[in-house]
Amino acid sequence: MVARRLGETLPLQVFIRRAQVVKSYRDIMRAARKCEDQSLRNDILSEIRSEYARNKHVSDVGMIKQHLQVAAKELKKVRDLCDSIRLSNAPASQSSAAESYPTNVRIDKHMRHPGPSWIDTKDEEDPRGRVGEGWPWD
């Protein structure tokens, strides 16, 4: 009886996909709004709006998944582009800590103190970085 009052209901997967699409749209819009260049920001925002408006009637599951994958790649591009513009406009004194380290220093998110890594050390005896004399099963 409840089903008759509601009419035809949509499956749960449709609501999940709809939430994913809305989240990707919001994420890209937020990333674009952080861009400092006003003309670039406006171009990105208008492009995002037009793409989502053009594809809003897509109902095929495969096409929606494909569009979500493309949106994830575009989100990364927008973030990278806006970050590169922000870093290029920043004075040298405000550069990030990662840029102030030499190129041979490895910064790992799990390390408490970033510094030289054993991976970057050069060993004259073993230039390929092997450990030990031979294979254990020889």
PDB file of C-alpha atoms in Angstrom:
ATOM      1  CA  MET A   1       0.000   0.000   0.000  1.00  0.00           C
ATOM      2  CA  VAL A   2       2.858   2.372   0.737  1.00  0.00           C
ATOM      3  CA  ALA A   3       4.349   1.690  -2.680  1.00  0.00           C
ATOM      4  CA  ARG A   4       1.157   2.890  -4.378  1.00  0.00           C
ATOM      5  CA  ARG A   5       1.173   6.208  -2.566  1.00  0.00           C
ATOM      6  CA  LEU A   6       4.820   6.793  -3.456  1.00  0.00           C
ATOM      7  CA  GLY A   7       4.431   5.724  -7.037  1.00  0.00           C
ATOM      8  CA  GLU A   8       7.489   4.436  -8.823  1.00  0.00           C
ATOM      9  CA  THR A   9      10.527   4.905  -6.595  1.00  0.00           C
ATOM     10  CA  LEU A  10      14.099   5.124  -7.757  1.00  0.00           C
ATOM     11  CA  PRO A  11      16.698   2.582  -6.663  1.00  0.00           C
ATOM     12  CA  LEU A  12      19.275   3.450  -4.024  1.00  0.00           C
ATOM     13  CA  GLN A  13      22.112   3.435  -6.575  1.00  0.00           C
ATOM     14  CA  VAL A  14      20.503   6.373  -8.387  1.00  0.00           C
ATOM     15  CA  PHE A  15      20.581   8.448  -5.215  1.00  0.00           C
ATOM     16  CA  ILE A  16      24.171   7.432  -4.508  1.00  0.00           C
ATOM     17  CA  ARG A  17      25.247   8.398  -8.036  1.00  0.00           C
ATOM     18  CA  ARG A  18      23.359  11.661  -7.770  1.00  0.00           C
ATOM     19  CA  ALA A  19      25.188  12.456  -4.526  1.00  0.00           C
ATOM     20  CA  GLN A  20      28.523  11.635  -6.188  1.00  0.00           C
ATOM     21  CA  VAL A  21      27.754  13.965  -9.092  1.00  0.00           C
ATOM     22  CA  VAL A  22      26.716  16.788  -6.785  1.00  0.00           C
ATOM     23  CA  LYS A  23      29.847  16.281  -4.663  1.00  0.00           C
ATOM     24  CA  SER A  24      32.123  16.371  -7.700  1.00  0.00           C
ATOM     25  CA  TYR A  25      30.396  19.541  -8.933  1.00  0.00           C
ATOM     26  CA  ARG A  26      30.811  21.240  -5.563  1.00  0.00           C
ATOM     27  CA  ASP A  27      34.445  20.150  -5.227  1.00  0.00           C
ATOM     28  CA  ILE A  28      35.361  21.529  -8.653  1.00  0.00           C
ATOM     29  CA  MET A  29      33.487  24.771  -7.982  1.00  0.00           C
ATOM     30  CA  ARG A  30      35.283  25.212  -4.644  1.00  0.00           C
ATOM     31  CA  ALA A  31      38.644  24.537  -6.236  1.00  0.00           C
ATOM     32  CA  ALA A  32      37.930  27.015  -9.016  1.00  0.00           C
ATOM     33  CA  ARG A  33      36.841  29.718  -6.578  1.00  0.00           C
ATOM     34  CA  LYS A  34      40.238  29.513  -4.867  1.00  0.00           C
ATOM     35  CA  CYS A  35      41.967  30.533  -8.095  1.00  0.00           C
ATOM     36  CA  GLU A  36      43.468  34.015  -7.724  1.00  0.00           C
ATOM     37  CA  ASP A  37      43.296  35.001 -11.403  1.00  0.00           C
ATOM     38  CA  GLN A  38      39.827  36.510 -11.861  1.00  0.00           C
ATOM     39  CA  SER A  39      39.514  35.907 -15.621  1.00  0.00           C
ATOM     40  CA  LEU A  40      40.741  32.315 -15.331  1.00  0.00           C
ATOM     41  CA  ARG A  41      38.371  31.708 -12.409  1.00  0.00           C
ATOM     42  CA  ASN A  42      35.411  33.002 -14.431  1.00  0.00           C
ATOM     43  CA  ASP A  43      36.386  30.855 -17.433  1.00  0.00           C
ATOM     44  CA  ILE A  44      36.692  27.736 -15.289  1.00  0.00           C
ATOM     45  CA  LEU A  45      33.395  28.376 -13.494  1.00  0.00           C
ATOM     46  CA  SER A  46      31.489  28.956 -16.735  1.00  0.00           C
ATOM     47  CA  GLU A  47      33.028  25.845 -18.301  1.00  0.00           C
ATOM     48  CA  ILE A  48      32.073  23.738 -15.278  1.00  0.00           C
ATOM     49  CA  ARG A  49      28.504  25.036 -15.315  1.00  0.00           C
ATOM     50  CA  SER A  50      28.082  24.438 -19.027  1.00  0.00           C
ATOM     51  CA  GLU A  51      29.520  20.897 -18.893  1.00  0.00           C
ATOM     52  CA  TYR A  52      27.288  19.849 -16.010  1.00  0.00           C
ATOM     53  CA  ALA A  53      24.253  21.481 -17.630  1.00  0.00           C
ATOM     54  CA  ARG A  54      24.992  19.739 -20.925  1.00  0.00           C
ATOM     55  CA  ASN A  55      25.256  16.331 -19.234  1.00  0.00           C
ATOM     56  CA  LYS A  56      22.475  16.645 -16.676  1.00  0.00           C
ATOM     57  CA  HIS A  57      20.126  14.400 -18.643  1.00  0.00           C
ATOM     58  CA  VAL A  58      22.564  11.481 -18.902  1.00  0.00           C
ATOM     59  CA  SER A  59      20.971   8.429 -17.291  1.00  0.00           C
ATOM     60  CA  ASP A  60      23.235   5.590 -18.453  1.00  0.00           C
ATOM     61  CA  VAL A  61      25.194   4.191 -15.493  1.00  0.00           C
ATOM     62  CA  GLY A  62      28.354   3.652 -17.534  1.00  0.00           C
ATOM     63  CA  MET A  63      28.299   7.183 -18.925  1.00  0.00           C
ATOM     64  CA  ILE A  64      27.756   8.650 -15.466  1.00  0.00           C
ATOM     65  CA  LYS A  65      30.727   6.709 -14.105  1.00  0.00           C
ATOM     66  CA  GLN A  66      32.826   7.874 -17.038  1.00  0.00           C
ATOM     67  CA  HIS A  67      31.801  11.497 -16.476  1.00  0.00           C
ATOM     68  CA  LEU A  68      32.653  11.160 -12.769  1.00  0.00           C
ATOM     69  CA  GLN A  69      36.126   9.875 -13.657  1.00  0.00           C
ATOM     70  CA  VAL A  70      36.643  12.773 -16.043  1.00  0.00           C
ATOM     71  CA  ALA A  71      35.416  15.167 -13.351  1.00  0.00           C
ATOM     72  CA  ALA A  72      37.957  13.756 -10.869  1.00  0.00           C
ATOM     73  CA  LYS A  73      40.763  14.330 -13.387  1.00  0.00           C
ATOM     74  CA  GLU A  74      39.514  17.843 -14.103  1.00  0.00           C
ATOM     75  CA  LEU A  75      39.361  18.590 -10.382  1.00  0.00           C
ATOM     76  CA  LYS A  76      43.020  17.659 -10.083  1.00  0.00           C
ATOM     77  CA  LYS A  77      43.861  19.852 -13.088  1.00  0.00           C
ATOM     78  CA  VAL A  78      41.978  22.824 -11.644  1.00  0.00           C
ATOM     79  CA  ARG A  79      43.677  22.433  -8.261  1.00  0.00           C
ATOM     80  CA  ASP A  80      47.116  22.094  -9.843  1.00  0.00           C
ATOM     81  CA  LEU A  81      46.529  25.078 -12.108  1.00  0.00           C
ATOM     82  CA  CYS A  82      45.320  27.328  -9.309  1.00  0.00           C
ATOM     83  CA  ASP A  83      48.140  26.174  -7.016  1.00  0.00           C
ATOM     84  CA  SER A  84      50.747  26.874  -9.679  1.00  0.00           C
ATOM     85  CA  ILE A  85      49.332  30.363 -10.210  1.00  0.00           C
ATOM     86  CA  ARG A  86      49.294  30.979  -6.465  1.00  0.00           C
ATOM     87  CA  LEU A  87      52.885  29.777  -6.098  1.00  0.00           C
ATOM     88  CA  SER A  88      54.102  31.774  -9.070  1.00  0.00           C
ATOM     89  CA  ASN A  89      52.559  34.951  -7.623  1.00  0.00           C
ATOM     90  CA  ALA A  90      53.891  34.331  -4.094  1.00  0.00           C
ATOM     91  CA  PRO A  91      57.037  36.174  -3.035  1.00  0.00           C
ATOM     92  CA  ALA A  92      60.143  34.063  -2.469  1.00  0.00           C
ATOM     93  CA  SER A  93      59.928  34.540   1.305  1.00  0.00           C
ATOM     94  CA  GLN A  94      56.462  32.930   1.394  1.00  0.00           C
ATOM     95  CA  SER A  95      57.357  29.818  -0.560  1.00  0.00           C
ATOM     96  CA  SER A  96      56.395  26.494   0.938  1.00  0.00           C
ATOM     97  CA  ALA A  97      58.708  24.436   3.120  1.00  0.00           C
ATOM     98  CA  ALA A  98      58.954  21.713   0.489  1.00  0.00           C
ATOM     99  CA  GLU A  99      60.481  24.168  -1.983  1.00  0.00           C
ATOM    100  CA  SER A 100      63.147  25.296   0.478  1.00  0.00           C
ATOM    101  CA  TYR A 101      64.694  21.809   0.748  1.00  0.00           C
ATOM    102  CA  PRO A 102      67.299  20.668  -1.726  1.00  0.00           C
ATOM    103  CA  THR A 103      66.139  18.310  -4.466  1.00  0.00           C
ATOM    104  CA  ASN A 104      67.942  15.298  -3.016  1.00  0.00           C
ATOM    105  CA  VAL A 105      65.976  15.475   0.255  1.00  0.00           C
ATOM    106  CA  ARG A 106      62.956  13.246   0.539  1.00  0.00           C
ATOM    107  CA  ILE A 107      59.908  14.574   2.371  1.00  0.00           C
ATOM    108  CA  ASP A 108      57.567  11.843   3.474  1.00  0.00           C
ATOM    109  CA  LYS A 109      54.252  12.461   5.212  1.00  0.00           C
ATOM    110  CA  HIS A 110      55.037   9.706   7.732  1.00  0.00           C
ATOM    111  CA  MET A 111      58.392  11.186   8.750  1.00  0.00           C
ATOM    112  CA  ARG A 112      58.445  13.488  11.743  1.00  0.00           C
ATOM    113  CA  HIS A 113      61.562  15.316  10.619  1.00  0.00           C
ATOM    114  CA  PRO A 114      62.092  15.609   6.894  1.00  0.00           C
ATOM    115  CA  GLY A 115      65.645  14.991   5.904  1.00  0.00           C
ATOM    116  CA  PRO A 116      67.869  12.913   3.696  1.00  0.00           C
ATOM    117  CA  SER A 117      66.610   9.431   2.986  1.00  0.00           C
ATOM    118  CA  TRP A 118      68.684   6.264   2.856  1.00  0.00           C
ATOM    119  CA  ILE A 119      67.161   5.700  -0.575  1.00  0.00           C
ATOM    120  CA  ASP A 120      69.022   8.721  -1.927  1.00  0.00           C
ATOM    121  CA  THR A 121      72.448   7.661  -0.634  1.00  0.00           C
ATOM    122  CA  LYS A 122      75.082   6.577  -3.166  1.00  0.00           C
ATOM    123  CA  ASP A 123      76.999   3.379  -2.451  1.00  0.00           C
ATOM    124  CA  GLU A 124      80.208   2.947  -4.459  1.00  0.00           C
ATOM    125  CA  GLU A 125      80.449  -0.783  -3.625  1.00  0.00           C
ATOM    126  CA  ASP A 126      76.921  -1.530  -4.789  1.00  0.00           C
ATOM    127  CA  PRO A 127      75.658   1.061  -7.303  1.00  0.00           C
ATOM    128  CA  ARG A 128      72.398  -0.832  -7.864  1.00  0.00           C
ATOM    129  CA  GLY A 129      71.440  -0.727  -4.204  1.00  0.00           C
ATOM    130  CA  ARG A 130      71.391  -4.460  -3.555  1.00  0.00           C
ATOM    131  CA  VAL A 131      71.781  -5.769  -0.043  1.00  0.00           C
ATOM    132  CA  GLY A 132      73.808  -8.859   0.799  1.00  0.00           C
ATOM    133  CA  GLU A 133      75.943 -11.176  -1.302  1.00  0.00           C
ATOM    134  CA  GLY A 134      73.421 -13.373  -3.089  1.00  0.00           C
ATOM    135  CA  TRP A 135      69.954 -14.758  -3.119  1.00  0.00           C
ATOM    136  CA  PRO A 136      68.831 -16.546   0.069  1.00  0.00           C
ATOM    137  CA  TRP A 137      67.884 -19.728  -1.765  1.00  0.00           C
ATOM    138  CA  ASP A 138      71.248 -20.135  -3.550  1.00  0.00           C
TER     139      ASP A 138
END
